[in-house]
Amino acid sequence: MKLDVSHICYVEVQDHLLIYHTTDGEFVTKGTIRDVDGQLDPGHFFRCNRCYLVNLEYVENYQGSDITVNGDIIQVSRSRRKPFLDVLNEYMNEVVK
């Protein structure tokens, strides 16, 4: 299965299945979030908790410990909040330049 990385909004793992949420729909395959995390650009993707890897381009809102990604609400773990905000801020600064 080949996906255009720029169309991936976020990747979710459920029971050893990876669910790629894209602008073209959902695609399911077997694997681990760790494998996907290692393959995607860390400047554009961030693992906000143990089950989700989000594309920073599709982050629409951040409030408290929740982010909205392509209309879906995903929780950022407490230990990853500050690193997430740092990476998101850095990403936004790059986009604006």
mmCIF file with all atom_site columns, C-alpha atoms in Angstrom:
data_model
loop_
_atom_site.group_PDB
_atom_site.id
_atom_site.type_symbol
_atom_site.label_atom_id
_atom_site.label_alt_id
_atom_site.label_comp_id
_atom_site.label_asym_id
_atom_site.label_entity_id
_atom_site.label_seq_id
_atom_site.pdbx_PDB_ins_code
_atom_site.Cartn_x
_atom_site.Cartn_y
_atom_site.Cartn_z
_atom_site.occupancy
_atom_site.B_iso_or_equiv
_atom_site.pdbx_formal_charge
_atom_site.auth_seq_id
_atom_site.auth_comp_id
_atom_site.auth_asym_id
_atom_site.auth_atom_id
_atom_site.pdbx_PDB_model_num
ATOM 1  C CA . MET A 1 1  ? 0.000   0.000  0.000  1.00 0.00 ? 1  MET A CA 1
ATOM 2  C CA . LYS A 1 2  ? 1.372   3.410  -0.953 1.00 0.00 ? 2  LYS A CA 1
ATOM 3  C CA . LEU A 1 3  ? 0.100   6.614  0.616  1.00 0.00 ? 3  LEU A CA 1
ATOM 4  C CA . ASP A 1 4  ? 1.003   10.197 -0.118 1.00 0.00 ? 4  ASP A CA 1
ATOM 5  C CA . VAL A 1 5  ? 2.594   11.268 3.180  1.00 0.00 ? 5  VAL A CA 1
ATOM 6  C CA . SER A 1 6  ? 1.269   14.815 2.787  1.00 0.00 ? 6  SER A CA 1
ATOM 7  C CA . HIS A 1 7  ? -2.299  13.420 2.864  1.00 0.00 ? 7  HIS A CA 1
ATOM 8  C CA . ILE A 1 8  ? -1.834  11.646 6.212  1.00 0.00 ? 8  ILE A CA 1
ATOM 9  C CA . CYS A 1 9  ? -3.638  13.616 8.953  1.00 0.00 ? 9  CYS A CA 1
ATOM 10 C CA . TYR A 1 10 ? -2.716  11.204 11.733 1.00 0.00 ? 10 TYR A CA 1
ATOM 11 C CA . VAL A 1 11 ? -1.934  7.563  12.409 1.00 0.00 ? 11 VAL A CA 1
ATOM 12 C CA . GLU A 1 12 ? -3.717  5.630  15.147 1.00 0.00 ? 12 GLU A CA 1
ATOM 13 C CA . VAL A 1 13 ? -2.917  2.196  16.538 1.00 0.00 ? 13 VAL A CA 1
ATOM 14 C CA . GLN A 1 14 ? -5.631  -0.181 17.799 1.00 0.00 ? 14 GLN A CA 1
ATOM 15 C CA . ASP A 1 15 ? -4.986  -3.845 18.630 1.00 0.00 ? 15 ASP A CA 1
ATOM 16 C CA . HIS A 1 16 ? -1.815  -4.100 16.492 1.00 0.00 ? 16 HIS A CA 1
ATOM 17 C CA . LEU A 1 17 ? -3.570  -2.434 13.554 1.00 0.00 ? 17 LEU A CA 1
ATOM 18 C CA . LEU A 1 18 ? -2.407  0.902  12.172 1.00 0.00 ? 18 LEU A CA 1
ATOM 19 C CA . ILE A 1 19 ? -5.200  3.167  10.976 1.00 0.00 ? 19 ILE A CA 1
ATOM 20 C CA . TYR A 1 20 ? -4.013  5.905  8.646  1.00 0.00 ? 20 TYR A CA 1
ATOM 21 C CA . HIS A 1 21 ? -6.487  8.786  8.757  1.00 0.00 ? 21 HIS A CA 1
ATOM 22 C CA . THR A 1 22 ? -5.965  10.681 5.505  1.00 0.00 ? 22 THR A CA 1
ATOM 23 C CA . THR A 1 23 ? -7.690  13.349 3.475  1.00 0.00 ? 23 THR A CA 1
ATOM 24 C CA . ASP A 1 24 ? -8.777  10.474 1.193  1.00 0.00 ? 24 ASP A CA 1
ATOM 25 C CA . GLY A 1 25 ? -10.273 8.281  3.951  1.00 0.00 ? 25 GLY A CA 1
ATOM 26 C CA . GLU A 1 26 ? -8.980  5.613  6.333  1.00 0.00 ? 26 GLU A CA 1
ATOM 27 C CA . PHE A 1 27 ? -6.519  2.872  5.470  1.00 0.00 ? 27 PHE A CA 1
ATOM 28 C CA . VAL A 1 28 ? -5.737  -0.059 7.789  1.00 0.00 ? 28 VAL A CA 1
ATOM 29 C CA . THR A 1 29 ? -2.610  -2.197 7.927  1.00 0.00 ? 29 THR A CA 1
ATOM 30 C CA . LYS A 1 30 ? -0.721  -4.255 10.506 1.00 0.00 ? 30 LYS A CA 1
ATOM 31 C CA . GLY A 1 31 ? 2.290   -2.814 12.284 1.00 0.00 ? 31 GLY A CA 1
ATOM 32 C CA . THR A 1 32 ? 3.463   -0.749 15.213 1.00 0.00 ? 32 THR A CA 1
ATOM 33 C CA . ILE A 1 33 ? 3.328   2.982  15.810 1.00 0.00 ? 33 ILE A CA 1
ATOM 34 C CA . ARG A 1 34 ? 7.059   2.856  16.570 1.00 0.00 ? 34 ARG A CA 1
ATOM 35 C CA . ASP A 1 35 ? 7.802   1.623  13.044 1.00 0.00 ? 35 ASP A CA 1
ATOM 36 C CA . VAL A 1 36 ? 5.737   4.409  11.477 1.00 0.00 ? 36 VAL A CA 1
ATOM 37 C CA . ASP A 1 37 ? 7.243   6.998  13.818 1.00 0.00 ? 37 ASP A CA 1
ATOM 38 C CA . GLY A 1 38 ? 10.698  6.046  12.563 1.00 0.00 ? 38 GLY A CA 1
ATOM 39 C CA . GLN A 1 39 ? 9.690   6.361  8.905  1.00 0.00 ? 39 GLN A CA 1
ATOM 40 C CA . LEU A 1 40 ? 7.938   9.749  8.954  1.00 0.00 ? 40 LEU A CA 1
ATOM 41 C CA . ASP A 1 41 ? 9.647   13.153 9.098  1.00 0.00 ? 41 ASP A CA 1
ATOM 42 C CA . PRO A 1 42 ? 9.934   14.239 12.768 1.00 0.00 ? 42 PRO A CA 1
ATOM 43 C CA . GLY A 1 43 ? 9.721   17.855 11.600 1.00 0.00 ? 43 GLY A CA 1
ATOM 44 C CA . HIS A 1 44 ? 6.161   17.244 10.388 1.00 0.00 ? 44 HIS A CA 1
ATOM 45 C CA . PHE A 1 45 ? 4.895   14.382 12.553 1.00 0.00 ? 45 PHE A CA 1
ATOM 46 C CA . PHE A 1 46 ? 4.715   14.161 16.345 1.00 0.00 ? 46 PHE A CA 1
ATOM 47 C CA . ARG A 1 47 ? 3.750   11.275 18.595 1.00 0.00 ? 47 ARG A CA 1
ATOM 48 C CA . CYS A 1 48 ? 1.401   12.957 21.055 1.00 0.00 ? 48 CYS A CA 1
ATOM 49 C CA . ASN A 1 49 ? 0.659   9.798  23.071 1.00 0.00 ? 49 ASN A CA 1
ATOM 50 C CA . ARG A 1 50 ? 1.222   6.071  22.813 1.00 0.00 ? 50 ARG A CA 1
ATOM 51 C CA . CYS A 1 51 ? -1.577  5.576  20.268 1.00 0.00 ? 51 CYS A CA 1
ATOM 52 C CA . TYR A 1 52 ? -1.402  8.590  17.957 1.00 0.00 ? 52 TYR A CA 1
ATOM 53 C CA . LEU A 1 53 ? 1.108   10.129 15.584 1.00 0.00 ? 53 LEU A CA 1
ATOM 54 C CA . VAL A 1 54 ? -0.149  13.437 14.166 1.00 0.00 ? 54 VAL A CA 1
ATOM 55 C CA . ASN A 1 55 ? 0.795   15.452 11.106 1.00 0.00 ? 55 ASN A CA 1
ATOM 56 C CA . LEU A 1 56 ? 1.425   18.987 12.395 1.00 0.00 ? 56 LEU A CA 1
ATOM 57 C CA . GLU A 1 57 ? 0.072   20.418 9.152  1.00 0.00 ? 57 GLU A CA 1
ATOM 58 C CA . TYR A 1 58 ? -3.439  19.230 10.094 1.00 0.00 ? 58 TYR A CA 1
ATOM 59 C CA . VAL A 1 59 ? -3.494  20.454 13.718 1.00 0.00 ? 59 VAL A CA 1
ATOM 60 C CA . GLU A 1 60 ? -6.402  22.903 13.803 1.00 0.00 ? 60 GLU A CA 1
ATOM 61 C CA . ASN A 1 61 ? -6.692  23.707 17.502 1.00 0.00 ? 61 ASN A CA 1
ATOM 62 C CA . TYR A 1 62 ? -4.981  23.112 20.834 1.00 0.00 ? 62 TYR A CA 1
ATOM 63 C CA . GLN A 1 63 ? -6.854  23.511 24.109 1.00 0.00 ? 63 GLN A CA 1
ATOM 64 C CA . GLY A 1 64 ? -5.800  22.130 27.483 1.00 0.00 ? 64 GLY A CA 1
ATOM 65 C CA . SER A 1 65 ? -4.514  18.667 26.707 1.00 0.00 ? 65 SER A CA 1
ATOM 66 C CA . ASP A 1 66 ? -6.556  18.170 23.529 1.00 0.00 ? 66 ASP A CA 1
ATOM 67 C CA . ILE A 1 67 ? -5.737  18.919 19.926 1.00 0.00 ? 67 ILE A CA 1
ATOM 68 C CA . THR A 1 68 ? -8.086  18.926 16.973 1.00 0.00 ? 68 THR A CA 1
ATOM 69 C CA . VAL A 1 69 ? -6.664  17.194 13.917 1.00 0.00 ? 69 VAL A CA 1
ATOM 70 C CA . ASN A 1 70 ? -8.766  17.263 10.768 1.00 0.00 ? 70 ASN A CA 1
ATOM 71 C CA . GLY A 1 71 ? -11.912 17.579 12.913 1.00 0.00 ? 71 GLY A CA 1
ATOM 72 C CA . ASP A 1 72 ? -11.020 14.764 15.363 1.00 0.00 ? 72 ASP A CA 1
ATOM 73 C CA . ILE A 1 73 ? -10.046 15.410 18.999 1.00 0.00 ? 73 ILE A CA 1
ATOM 74 C CA . ILE A 1 74 ? -6.865  13.692 20.195 1.00 0.00 ? 74 ILE A CA 1
ATOM 75 C CA . GLN A 1 75 ? -5.411  13.911 23.680 1.00 0.00 ? 75 GLN A CA 1
ATOM 76 C CA . VAL A 1 76 ? -1.775  14.882 24.186 1.00 0.00 ? 76 VAL A CA 1
ATOM 77 C CA . SER A 1 77 ? -0.237  13.003 27.107 1.00 0.00 ? 77 SER A CA 1
ATOM 78 C CA . ARG A 1 78 ? 0.931   15.088 30.048 1.00 0.00 ? 78 ARG A CA 1
ATOM 79 C CA . SER A 1 79 ? 4.574   14.144 29.537 1.00 0.00 ? 79 SER A CA 1
ATOM 80 C CA . ARG A 1 80 ? 4.468   15.161 25.860 1.00 0.00 ? 80 ARG A CA 1
ATOM 81 C CA . ARG A 1 81 ? 2.595   18.485 26.172 1.00 0.00 ? 81 ARG A CA 1
ATOM 82 C CA . LYS A 1 82 ? 5.630   20.752 26.383 1.00 0.00 ? 82 LYS A CA 1
ATOM 83 C CA . PRO A 1 83 ? 7.597   18.890 23.680 1.00 0.00 ? 83 PRO A CA 1
ATOM 84 C CA . PHE A 1 84 ? 4.469   18.965 21.485 1.00 0.00 ? 84 PHE A CA 1
ATOM 85 C CA . LEU A 1 85 ? 4.034   22.714 21.919 1.00 0.00 ? 85 LEU A CA 1
ATOM 86 C CA . ASP A 1 86 ? 7.734   23.266 21.197 1.00 0.00 ? 86 ASP A CA 1
ATOM 87 C CA . VAL A 1 87 ? 7.584   21.209 17.987 1.00 0.00 ? 87 VAL A CA 1
ATOM 88 C CA . LEU A 1 88 ? 4.274   22.780 16.905 1.00 0.00 ? 88 LEU A CA 1
ATOM 89 C CA . ASN A 1 89 ? 5.641   26.275 17.515 1.00 0.00 ? 89 ASN A CA 1
ATOM 90 C CA . GLU A 1 90 ? 8.802   25.477 15.561 1.00 0.00 ? 90 GLU A CA 1
ATOM 91 C CA . TYR A 1 91 ? 6.722   23.995 12.723 1.00 0.00 ? 91 TYR A CA 1
ATOM 92 C CA . MET A 1 92 ? 4.445   27.056 12.599 1.00 0.00 ? 92 MET A CA 1
ATOM 93 C CA . ASN A 1 93 ? 7.454   29.381 12.506 1.00 0.00 ? 93 ASN A CA 1
ATOM 94 C CA . GLU A 1 94 ? 8.862   27.436 9.539  1.00 0.00 ? 94 GLU A CA 1
ATOM 95 C CA . VAL A 1 95 ? 5.540   27.573 7.685  1.00 0.00 ? 95 VAL A CA 1
ATOM 96 C CA . VAL A 1 96 ? 5.220   31.343 8.166  1.00 0.00 ? 96 VAL A CA 1
ATOM 97 C CA . LYS A 1 97 ? 8.728   32.077 6.798  1.00 0.00 ? 97 LYS A CA 1
#
